[in-house]
Coordinates of C-alpha atoms and ligand atoms in Angstrom, one line a residue:
X578 CA 115.9 109.2 99.0
X579 CA 118.5 111.1 96.9
X580 CA 116.6 112.0 93.8
X581 CA 118.8 112.5 90.8
X582 CA 121.7 113.9 92.8
X583 CA 125.2 113.3 91.5
X584 CA 126.5 110.2 93.3
X585 CA 130.1 109.7 94.4
X586 CA 130.6 106.6 92.4
X587 CA 134.2 105.6 91.9
X588 CA 133.4 103.4 89.0
X589 CA 132.5 104.8 85.6
X590 CA 129.1 103.2 84.7
X591 CA 129.7 103.8 81.0
X592 CA 132.9 101.7 81.2
X593 CA 131.1 98.9 83.0
X594 CA 128.5 98.9 80.3
X595 CA 131.2 98.7 77.7
X596 CA 132.9 95.8 79.5
X597 CA 129.6 93.9 79.6
X598 CA 128.7 94.5 76.0
X599 CA 132.1 93.7 74.5
X600 CA 131.8 90.0 75.2
X601 CA 128.5 89.7 73.3
X602 CA 128.1 89.0 69.5
X603 CA 127.2 92.3 67.7
X604 CA 123.5 91.4 67.3
X605 CA 123.1 90.6 71.0
X606 CA 125.1 93.7 72.1
X607 CA 122.8 95.8 69.9
X608 CA 119.8 94.7 71.9
X609 CA 121.4 94.6 75.3
X610 CA 122.7 98.2 74.9
X611 CA 119.1 99.5 75.1
X612 CA 118.4 97.5 78.3
X613 CA 121.5 98.9 80.1
X614 CA 121.1 102.6 80.9
X615 CA 123.2 105.1 82.8
X616 CA 120.7 107.0 84.8
X617 CA 120.3 110.8 84.5
X618 CA 117.3 112.5 86.1
X619 CA 116.2 115.8 84.5
X620 CA 113.5 118.2 85.4
X621 CA 109.9 116.8 85.7
X622 CA 111.3 113.3 86.4
X623 CA 112.6 112.9 82.9
X624 CA 114.9 109.9 82.6
X625 CA 116.6 108.1 79.6
X626 CA 114.5 105.5 77.8
X627 CA 115.1 101.9 78.7
X628 CA 114.1 98.9 76.7
X629 CA 112.1 96.5 78.9
X630 CA 109.4 93.7 78.7
X631 CA 111.0 92.3 75.6
X632 CA 112.0 88.7 74.9
X633 CA 115.1 87.4 76.6
X634 CA 117.7 86.5 74.0
X635 CA 118.0 82.8 73.6
X636 CA 121.2 81.4 75.1
X637 CA 121.3 84.0 77.9
X638 CA 120.9 82.8 81.4
X639 CA 118.0 85.0 82.5
X640 CA 116.7 85.4 86.1
X641 CA 113.1 85.5 84.8
X642 CA 110.2 83.1 85.4
X643 CA 107.1 82.2 83.3
X644 CA 103.5 83.3 82.9
X645 CA 102.2 80.4 84.9
X646 CA 104.5 81.4 87.8
X647 CA 103.2 85.0 87.6
X648 CA 99.5 83.9 87.6
X649 CA 99.4 80.8 89.9
X650 CA 102.5 81.3 92.0
X651 CA 102.4 85.1 92.5
X652 CA 98.9 86.5 92.2
X653 CA 96.6 83.6 93.2
X654 CA 99.0 81.5 95.2
X655 CA 98.7 83.4 98.5
X656 CA 94.9 83.0 98.7
X657 CA 93.9 80.3 101.1
X658 CA 90.4 79.3 100.2
X659 CA 90.4 79.2 96.4
X660 CA 91.1 75.6 95.6
X661 CA 93.9 75.7 93.0
X662 CA 94.5 73.0 90.5
X663 CA 97.5 73.0 88.2
X664 CA 96.5 71.4 84.9
X665 CA 99.8 70.0 83.7
X666 CA 102.9 67.9 84.6
X667 CA 103.5 67.5 88.3
X668 CA 106.7 69.6 88.4
X669 CA 104.9 72.8 87.6
X670 CA 102.5 72.4 90.5
X671 CA 105.1 71.2 92.9
X672 CA 107.6 73.9 92.2
X673 CA 105.1 76.7 92.4
X674 CA 103.8 75.6 95.8
X675 CA 104.7 77.8 98.7
X676 CA 108.1 78.5 97.3
X677 CA 107.7 82.2 98.0
X678 CA 106.9 81.7 101.6
X679 CA 103.6 83.4 101.6
X680 CA 102.0 83.0 105.0
X681 CA 98.3 82.9 105.8
X682 CA 96.2 83.1 108.9
X683 CA 92.9 81.3 108.7
X684 CA 90.3 83.1 110.9
X685 CA 89.9 80.0 113.1
X686 CA 90.8 76.3 113.3
X687 CA 87.7 75.4 111.3
X688 CA 88.2 77.9 108.4
X689 CA 89.3 76.7 105.0
X690 CA 93.0 76.7 104.2
X691 CA 94.2 75.0 101.0
X692 CA 97.7 76.5 101.2
X693 CA 99.3 73.3 102.5
X694 CA 98.1 71.4 99.4
X695 CA 99.7 71.2 96.0
X696 CA 96.9 70.0 93.6
X697 CA 97.7 68.9 90.1
X698 CA 96.3 66.8 87.3
X699 CA 99.7 65.2 87.0
X700 CA 99.5 64.9 83.1
X701 CA 101.2 62.0 81.6
X702 CA 102.1 61.1 78.0
X703 CA 98.7 59.7 77.5
X704 CA 97.0 63.0 78.1
X705 CA 99.5 64.9 76.1
X706 CA 98.6 62.6 73.1
X707 CA 94.8 62.1 73.6
X708 CA 93.9 65.3 75.5
X709 CA 93.7 66.1 79.2
X710 CA 90.2 67.5 79.6
X711 CA 88.8 64.2 81.0
X712 CA 91.4 64.0 83.6
X713 CA 90.9 67.6 84.6
X714 CA 87.1 67.1 85.0
X715 CA 87.9 64.1 87.2
X716 CA 90.3 66.1 89.3
X717 CA 87.8 68.9 89.8
X718 CA 85.1 66.4 90.8
X719 CA 87.4 64.7 93.2
X720 CA 88.6 67.9 94.8
X721 CA 85.1 69.5 95.0
X722 CA 83.6 66.4 96.7
X723 CA 86.5 66.1 99.1
X724 CA 87.0 69.7 100.0
X725 CA 83.7 71.5 99.3
X726 CA 85.4 74.8 98.2
X727 CA 83.7 78.0 97.4
X728 CA 85.8 78.5 94.3
X729 CA 88.2 76.5 92.1
X730 CA 90.9 78.0 89.9
X731 CA 92.4 75.9 87.1
X732 CA 95.9 77.0 86.0
X733 CA 97.2 76.0 82.5
X734 CA 100.8 75.0 82.0
X735 CA 102.6 75.0 78.6
X736 CA 101.4 71.6 77.3
X737 CA 97.7 72.5 77.9
X738 CA 98.0 75.3 75.3
X739 CA 100.1 73.2 73.0
X740 CA 97.6 70.3 72.8
X741 CA 94.5 72.7 72.9
X742 CA 92.7 71.6 76.1
X743 CA 89.9 74.1 76.7
X744 CA 90.1 74.8 80.4
X745 CA 87.3 77.4 80.2
X746 CA 84.8 75.0 78.7
X747 CA 85.7 72.5 81.4
X748 CA 85.2 75.2 84.1
X749 CA 81.7 76.0 82.7
X750 CA 80.7 72.4 82.5
X751 CA 81.8 71.7 86.0
X752 CA 80.1 74.8 87.3
X753 CA 76.8 73.5 85.9
X754 CA 77.5 70.2 87.7
X755 CA 78.3 72.0 91.0
X756 CA 76.1 75.1 91.2
X757 CA 77.3 77.3 94.0
X758 CA 81.0 76.6 93.4
X759 CA 82.7 79.4 91.4
X760 CA 84.9 77.6 88.9
X761 CA 87.2 79.5 86.6
X762 CA 90.3 78.8 84.4
X763 CA 93.4 80.8 83.6
X764 CA 95.0 80.5 80.2
X765 CA 98.4 81.2 81.8
X766 CA 100.5 78.8 79.9
X767 CA 104.2 79.3 80.8
X768 CA 105.2 80.5 77.3
X769 CA 102.7 83.4 77.2
X770 CA 104.3 86.8 77.0
X771 CA 107.9 87.2 77.8
X772 CA 108.0 86.7 81.6
X773 CA 105.8 86.2 84.6
X774 CA 104.5 89.6 84.0
X775 CA 102.0 88.2 81.4
X776 CA 100.7 85.9 84.1
X777 CA 100.0 88.8 86.4
X778 CA 97.8 90.4 83.7
X779 CA 96.0 87.1 83.0
X780 CA 95.3 86.6 86.7
X781 CA 94.1 90.2 87.2
X782 CA 91.6 89.8 84.3
X783 CA 90.1 86.6 85.5
X784 CA 89.8 87.6 89.1
X785 CA 88.2 90.9 88.0
X786 CA 85.6 89.3 85.7
X787 CA 84.8 86.2 87.7
X788 CA 85.3 87.1 91.4
X789 CA 85.3 90.8 92.2
X790 CA 81.7 92.1 92.5
X791 CA 80.2 88.7 93.2
X792 CA 79.3 89.6 96.9
X793 CA 77.8 92.7 98.4
X794 CA 79.2 92.2 101.9
X795 CA 81.2 95.3 102.9
X796 CA 83.3 94.9 106.0
X797 CA 82.4 97.2 109.0
X798 CA 84.5 100.3 109.3
X799 CA 84.7 104.0 108.6
X800 CA 87.8 104.0 106.5
X801 CA 87.8 101.0 104.2
X802 CA 90.5 100.3 101.7
X803 CA 92.0 97.4 99.7
X804 CA 95.8 96.9 99.6
X805 CA 96.7 95.8 96.1
X806 CA 100.1 94.1 95.2
X807 CA 101.1 92.9 98.7
X808 CA 101.7 89.1 98.9
X809 CA 102.6 88.5 102.5
X810 CA 106.1 87.2 101.9
X811 CA 107.7 86.5 105.3
X812 CA 104.6 87.9 107.0
X813 CA 104.8 91.4 105.5
X814 CA 101.0 91.7 105.2
X815 CA 100.6 90.7 108.9
X816 CA 102.8 93.7 109.9
X817 CA 100.9 96.0 107.6
X818 CA 97.6 94.8 109.1
X819 CA 99.0 95.4 112.6
X820 CA 99.7 99.0 111.7
X821 CA 96.5 99.7 109.8
X822 CA 94.6 98.2 112.7
X823 CA 96.3 100.5 115.2
X824 CA 95.4 103.4 113.0
X825 CA 91.8 102.5 112.8
X826 CA 91.8 101.6 109.1
X827 CA 89.8 98.7 107.8
X828 CA 91.7 96.6 105.2
X829 CA 88.9 95.1 103.2
X830 CA 91.0 92.9 101.0
X831 CA 94.6 92.4 100.3
X832 CA 95.4 91.2 96.8
X833 CA 96.5 88.7 97.7
X834 CA 98.6 88.2 100.8
X835 CA 96.6 86.5 103.7
X836 CA 93.5 86.7 101.6
X837 CA 90.2 84.9 101.2
X838 CA 87.7 84.5 98.3
X839 CA 85.0 86.5 100.0
X840 CA 87.3 89.5 100.4
X841 CA 88.1 89.6 96.7
X842 CA 84.4 89.1 95.8
X843 CA 83.3 92.1 97.8
X844 CA 86.4 94.3 97.3
X845 CA 84.5 96.7 95.1
X846 CA 82.7 98.0 98.2
X847 CA 85.8 99.6 99.6
X848 CA 86.5 103.3 99.2
X849 CA 90.1 103.3 98.2
X850 CA 92.7 101.1 96.5
X851 CA 96.3 101.5 97.4
X852 CA 98.9 99.8 95.3
X853 CA 102.1 98.4 96.6
X854 CA 103.5 96.3 93.7
X855 CA 102.6 98.3 90.6
X856 CA 103.7 95.8 88.1
X857 CA 101.7 92.8 89.2
X858 CA 98.3 94.5 90.0
X859 CA 98.0 97.9 88.3
X860 CA 95.5 96.3 85.9
X861 CA 93.1 95.5 88.8
X862 CA 93.4 99.1 90.2
X863 CA 92.6 100.6 86.8
X864 CA 89.7 98.2 86.1
X865 CA 88.2 98.7 89.6
X866 CA 88.4 102.5 89.1
X867 CA 86.7 102.4 85.7
X868 CA 83.9 100.0 86.8
X869 CA 83.2 101.0 90.4
X870 CA 84.7 104.5 90.7
X871 CA 87.3 103.6 93.4
X872 CA 90.4 105.9 93.1
X873 CA 93.9 104.4 93.5
X874 CA 97.3 105.7 94.4
X875 CA 100.7 104.2 94.9
X876 CA 102.0 103.5 98.4
X877 CA 105.1 101.8 99.8
X878 CA 105.3 100.0 103.1
X879 CA 108.9 98.9 102.6
X880 CA 110.9 101.3 104.7
X881 CA 109.9 103.1 108.0
X882 CA 109.8 106.5 106.4
X883 CA 107.9 105.2 103.4
X884 CA 105.4 103.5 105.7
X885 CA 104.8 106.8 107.5
X886 CA 104.4 108.6 104.3
X887 CA 102.0 106.1 102.9
X888 CA 99.9 106.2 106.1
X889 CA 99.7 110.0 106.0
X890 CA 98.6 109.8 102.3
X891 CA 95.8 107.4 103.3
X892 CA 94.7 109.6 106.2
X893 CA 94.7 112.7 104.0
X894 CA 92.5 110.9 101.4
X895 CA 89.9 110.0 104.0
X896 CA 90.2 113.5 105.3
X897 CA 89.1 112.9 108.9
X898 CA 91.0 114.9 111.5
X899 CA 90.5 112.1 114.1
X900 CA 92.2 109.7 111.6
X901 CA 95.0 112.1 110.8
X902 CA 95.7 112.5 114.5
X903 CA 95.6 108.8 115.2
X904 CA 98.0 108.1 112.3
X905 CA 100.4 110.8 113.6
X906 CA 100.3 109.2 117.1
X907 CA 101.0 105.7 115.7
X908 CA 103.9 106.9 113.6
X909 CA 105.5 108.8 116.5
X910 CA 105.2 105.8 118.8
X911 CA 106.5 103.3 116.3
X912 CA 109.4 105.6 115.2
X913 CA 111.0 105.6 118.7
X914 CA 112.4 102.1 118.4
X915 CA 113.0 102.5 114.6
X916 CA 115.1 105.5 115.2
X917 CA 117.1 103.9 118.0
X918 CA 118.0 100.8 116.0
X919 CA 118.5 102.7 112.7
X920 CA 120.9 105.2 114.2
X921 CA 123.0 102.5 115.7
X922 CA 123.0 100.3 112.6
X923 CA 123.8 103.4 110.5
X924 CA 127.1 103.8 112.3
X925 CA 128.3 100.6 110.7
X926 CA 126.5 100.7 107.4
X927 CA 126.8 104.3 106.2
X928 CA 128.3 104.6 102.8
X929 CA 128.2 100.9 101.9
X930 CA 127.0 99.8 98.5
X931 CA 124.0 97.7 97.6
X932 CA 122.8 96.3 94.3
X933 CA 119.2 95.1 93.7
X934 CA 118.0 92.9 90.8
X935 CA 114.6 91.6 91.7
X936 CA 111.2 91.1 90.0
X937 CA 109.2 94.1 89.1
X938 CA 109.0 96.3 92.2
X939 CA 111.3 95.3 95.0
X940 CA 114.4 96.5 93.2
X941 CA 112.8 99.9 93.7
X942 CA 111.1 99.6 97.1
X943 CA 114.1 98.2 99.0
X944 CA 116.3 101.1 98.0
X945 CA 114.3 103.0 100.7
X946 CA 115.3 100.6 103.4
X947 CA 119.0 100.8 102.4
X948 CA 119.0 104.6 102.3
X949 CA 117.5 104.7 105.8
X950 CA 120.8 103.1 107.1
X951 CA 122.9 105.3 104.9
X952 CA 123.6 102.7 102.2
X953 CA 123.7 103.6 98.5
X954 CA 122.3 101.7 95.5
X955 CA 124.7 102.0 92.6
X956 CA 123.0 99.6 90.2
X957 CA 119.5 98.1 90.1
X958 CA 117.0 96.6 87.7
X959 CA 114.0 94.5 87.3
X960 CA 113.6 91.0 85.9
X961 CA 110.4 91.8 84.1
X962 CA 109.3 95.3 84.9
X963 CA 107.9 97.4 82.0
X964 CA 109.1 100.8 80.9
X965 CA 106.5 102.4 83.2
X966 CA 108.0 100.7 86.3
X967 CA 111.4 102.2 85.3
X968 CA 110.5 105.6 83.9
X969 CA 107.1 106.2 85.4
X970 CA 103.5 105.9 84.1
X971 CA 103.9 109.1 82.0
X972 CA 105.6 107.0 79.3
X973 CA 102.7 104.5 78.9
X974 CA 101.3 106.3 75.8
X975 CA 104.6 106.0 74.1
X976 CA 105.2 102.3 74.8
X977 CA 105.2 100.3 71.5
X978 CA 102.8 97.4 71.9
X979 CA 104.5 94.4 70.4
X980 CA 103.1 91.0 69.4
X981 CA 104.0 89.4 72.7
X982 CA 102.0 92.0 74.6
X983 CA 99.1 91.8 72.1
X984 CA 98.8 88.1 73.0
X985 CA 97.6 89.0 76.5
X986 CA 94.0 90.1 76.5
X987 CA 93.3 93.8 77.4
X988 CA 89.8 94.0 78.8
X989 CA 87.6 96.9 77.9
X990 CA 85.9 98.1 81.1
X991 CA 83.3 100.7 81.5
X992 CA 81.2 101.9 84.5
X993 CA 78.9 99.3 86.1
X994 CA 75.3 100.3 85.5
X995 CA 74.2 100.2 89.1
X996 CA 77.3 100.0 91.2
X997 CA 79.6 102.8 89.7
X998 CA 80.0 105.3 92.5
X999 CA 82.8 107.9 92.4
X1000 CA 84.2 108.0 95.9
X1001 CA 85.3 111.6 95.6
X1002 CA 84.1 114.4 93.3
X1003 CA 86.4 116.2 90.8
X1004 CA 86.9 119.1 93.2
X1005 CA 88.0 116.8 96.1
X1006 CA 90.3 114.9 93.9
X1007 CA 91.9 118.1 92.6
X1008 CA 92.3 119.4 96.1
X1009 CA 94.0 116.2 97.2
X1010 CA 96.2 116.2 94.1
X1011 CA 97.3 119.8 94.9
X1012 CA 98.2 118.6 98.4
X1013 CA 100.6 116.1 96.7
X1014 CA 98.6 112.9 96.3
X1015 CA 99.3 111.5 92.8
X1016 CA 96.2 109.5 91.8
X1017 CA 96.6 106.7 89.3
X1018 CA 100.3 107.3 89.0
X1019 CA 103.6 105.7 89.7
X1020 CA 106.9 107.6 89.3
X1021 CA 109.0 104.6 88.6
X1022 CA 112.4 103.5 89.8
X1023 CA 114.7 105.7 87.7
X1024 CA 113.5 109.1 88.8
X1025 CA 114.3 108.1 92.4
X1026 CA 117.8 106.8 91.7
X1027 CA 121.0 108.8 91.6
X1028 CA 122.6 110.1 88.5
X1029 CA 125.3 107.9 87.1
X1030 CA 123.8 104.7 88.5
X1031 CA 123.5 101.8 86.2
X1032 CA 120.0 100.5 85.5
X1033 CA 119.8 97.1 83.9
X1034 CA 116.7 95.3 82.7
X1035 CA 116.7 91.4 82.7
X1036 CA 120.2 91.0 84.2
X1037 CA 121.9 87.8 83.5
X1038 CA 124.8 85.8 85.1
X1039 CA 127.5 87.2 82.9
X1040 CA 126.5 90.7 83.7
X1041 CA 126.1 90.1 87.4
X1042 CA 129.7 88.8 87.5
X1043 CA 131.0 91.9 85.9
X1044 CA 129.1 94.1 88.3
X1045 CA 130.6 92.3 91.2
X1046 CA 134.1 92.5 89.8
X1047 CA 133.9 96.2 89.0
X1048 CA 131.8 97.7 91.8
X1049 CA 132.7 95.2 94.6
X1050 CA 129.3 95.9 96.3
X1051 CA 128.8 95.2 100.0
X1052 CA 125.6 93.3 99.3
X1053 CA 123.8 92.0 96.3
X1054 CA 120.0 91.4 96.4
X1055 CA 118.4 88.9 94.1
X1056 CA 117.1 85.3 94.3
X1057 CA 118.0 81.7 94.9
X1058 CA 119.3 81.2 91.3
X1059 CA 121.9 83.9 91.9
X1060 CA 122.6 83.4 95.5
X1061 CA 125.5 80.9 95.5
X1062 CA 127.3 82.2 92.4
X1063 CA 127.4 85.7 94.0
X1064 CA 128.4 84.4 97.4
X1065 CA 131.2 82.3 95.9
X1066 CA 132.4 85.6 94.4
X1067 CA 132.8 86.9 98.0
X1068 CA 129.7 89.1 98.2
X1069 CA 126.8 88.4 100.5
X1070 CA 123.5 87.9 98.8
X1071 CA 120.1 88.8 100.4
X1072 CA 117.2 87.0 98.7
X1073 CA 114.5 89.5 98.3
X1074 CA 111.9 87.0 96.9
X1075 CA 111.9 84.6 99.8
X1076 CA 113.7 86.8 102.3
X1077 CA 116.0 83.8 103.0
X1078 CA 113.1 82.5 105.1
X1079 CA 113.2 85.5 107.4
X1080 CA 111.1 88.6 107.6
X1081 CA 108.8 90.5 107.8
X1082 CA 110.6 93.5 106.3
X1083 CA 107.6 95.7 105.6
X1084 CA 106.3 98.3 108.0
X1085 CA 108.0 99.5 111.2
X1086 CA 108.9 96.2 112.8
X1087 CA 109.9 94.9 109.4
X1088 CA 112.3 97.7 109.0
X1089 CA 114.0 96.8 112.3
X1090 CA 114.4 93.2 111.1
X1091 CA 115.9 94.4 107.8
X1092 CA 118.4 96.9 109.4
X1093 CA 119.7 94.3 111.8
X1094 CA 120.1 91.6 109.2
X1095 CA 121.8 93.8 106.7
X1096 CA 124.1 95.1 109.4
X1097 CA 125.1 91.5 110.1
X1098 CA 125.6 90.6 106.5
X1099 CA 127.6 93.6 105.3
X1100 CA 129.8 93.7 108.3
X1101 CA 130.5 90.0 108.5
X1102 CA 134.1 89.3 107.6
X1103 CA 133.4 85.7 106.5
X1104 CA 132.7 86.5 102.8
X1105 CA 136.2 87.9 102.4
X1106 CA 137.6 84.4 103.0
X1107 CA 135.6 82.8 100.4
X1108 CA 137.6 81.3 97.6
X1109 CA 135.5 80.4 94.6
X1110 CA 136.2 77.0 93.0
X1111 CA 136.9 78.8 89.7
X1112 CA 139.6 80.9 91.3
X1113 CA 141.6 77.9 92.1
X1114 CA 140.8 75.9 89.0
X1115 CA 139.2 78.0 86.3
X1116 CA 138.5 75.0 84.0
X1117 CA 136.6 72.1 85.4
X1118 CA 137.3 68.8 83.7
X1119 CA 134.8 66.0 84.0
X1120 CA 135.2 62.3 83.6
X1121 CA 132.7 59.5 83.1
X1122 CA 132.1 57.2 86.0
X1123 CA 132.7 54.1 84.0
X1124 CA 136.2 55.2 82.9
X1125 CA 137.4 55.0 86.4
Ligands
CFM948 FE1 105.4 92.3 92.6 FE2 105.9 90.4 94.2 FE3 107.8 91.8 92.9 FE4 106.2 90.2 91.6 FE5 107.8 88.0 91.8 FE6 107.6 88.3 94.5 FE7 109.4 89.7 93.1 MO1 109.7 87.1 93.4 S1 104.5 90.4 92.7 S2 106.9 92.1 91.1 S3 106.4 88.4 90.3 S4 106.6 92.4 94.5 S5 107.5 86.5 93.3 S6 105.9 88.9 95.8 S7 109.5 88.7 95.0 S8 109.8 88.4 91.5 S9 109.9 91.9 93.1

């Protein structure tokens, strides 16, 4: 990746920023100007400050989701054997159900898999007025007696918080009724915080206090690690597992792609945590380190080079020469096909321009894949990342904690009396750090982007249209809400949330899939022929059916 080098960008990012801001009322422009930053990387990865994780300005068409989505949809959703009940109106449960294409592989035909079900209390006006706890208890009873789960998670939607249902009291009561079933509730009402990021934190807290540490059943294996922040979109976790298996690594638990309750419950027995998506799961990594002494570092399995680098870091951590040799062998074997396809695709993609506006980690990770086929990212940003995801964890002490953040509980965690066990002593950690492993750290998106690129937090439709017009990118990466507007503007859009129902894109085979798909998209002539409806008739006039 080109770190901080001057880019050959024909467009002046400062001008684009001005163009974006000039259509806003002064008050709005004053806030947006801090969220739109022209990148400049100085020594020691210093980058300009960006304003992030603040409320979206009312009236702006944001790309963001809600806290419930972050908790239920993102963090817990991919787990197959925690029975998940949405306490709320039916839409919340239905629309958070499998929409991100998480896949799962039950161990055998008989093992539990609740992923094909969407369970909800289906609140009606009656519950909104008289309270929904009774209906929730009935729902839990029905579900437990029908499905006999090990664990039940209750997910609160907005009205639950507004009417004051106590899902935690219900969980306790039902746990007494069904001893042996772990029942816990999440106060992840959609309005909490400013985006789905709040929901990640709420999910991390509850899984940490109520699930991790419940079982002492370590998996067999010499090199045992957890992969945190990998959600198995399009089968990514399957590909990562294929590679880690080949290397002789034991993935104890993935939080939470292709995961099971027992793996979470005994995750504290592993010897290393590696973090893929920093935004959604850094809390868990931090808390597990404090309570159980498990070190963590950041990895990235998106991109073939990034995958190789991450595997080498893991092997260096465990320090076994046999493992190091095995990892090198696997990398060299896997890279044969990767290099062949990459070099061919590169011939047609070199120099083309990508833009990425996704979530809280992919806008960073996917730049690696593009750079492997010679493509450049001129503008990128997160929907809900925090300043540390942009500028690196070094800025955490200087982040101003506002009222929205204070609303989300920050757990105070100390060493477990009997189970705290540092996996490496200070000397070993220092030695590994000297060799280049950055423990408990994430450098962020901006230090790895070129100078003069435009970094935008919480992008909206108006701004996306200006980016398209000014930069004319060859591909735009975002989600379903953006897809058709952008494509009508003549630019192909790759969904990086659902992968357009394709994938995997992680690991070595995933990289091959991505190279080939991007090649087809950026080199297809079809988008040039698109004429957007608003180019032909900029004003749409409607008429009422009954006037006809
Ligand atoms: Fe992490 Fe994710 Fe992402 Fe995310 Fe998401 Fe997602 Fe995402 Mo959609 S946990 S931050 S909240 S990598 S659902 S699997 S694709 S916005 S960039």
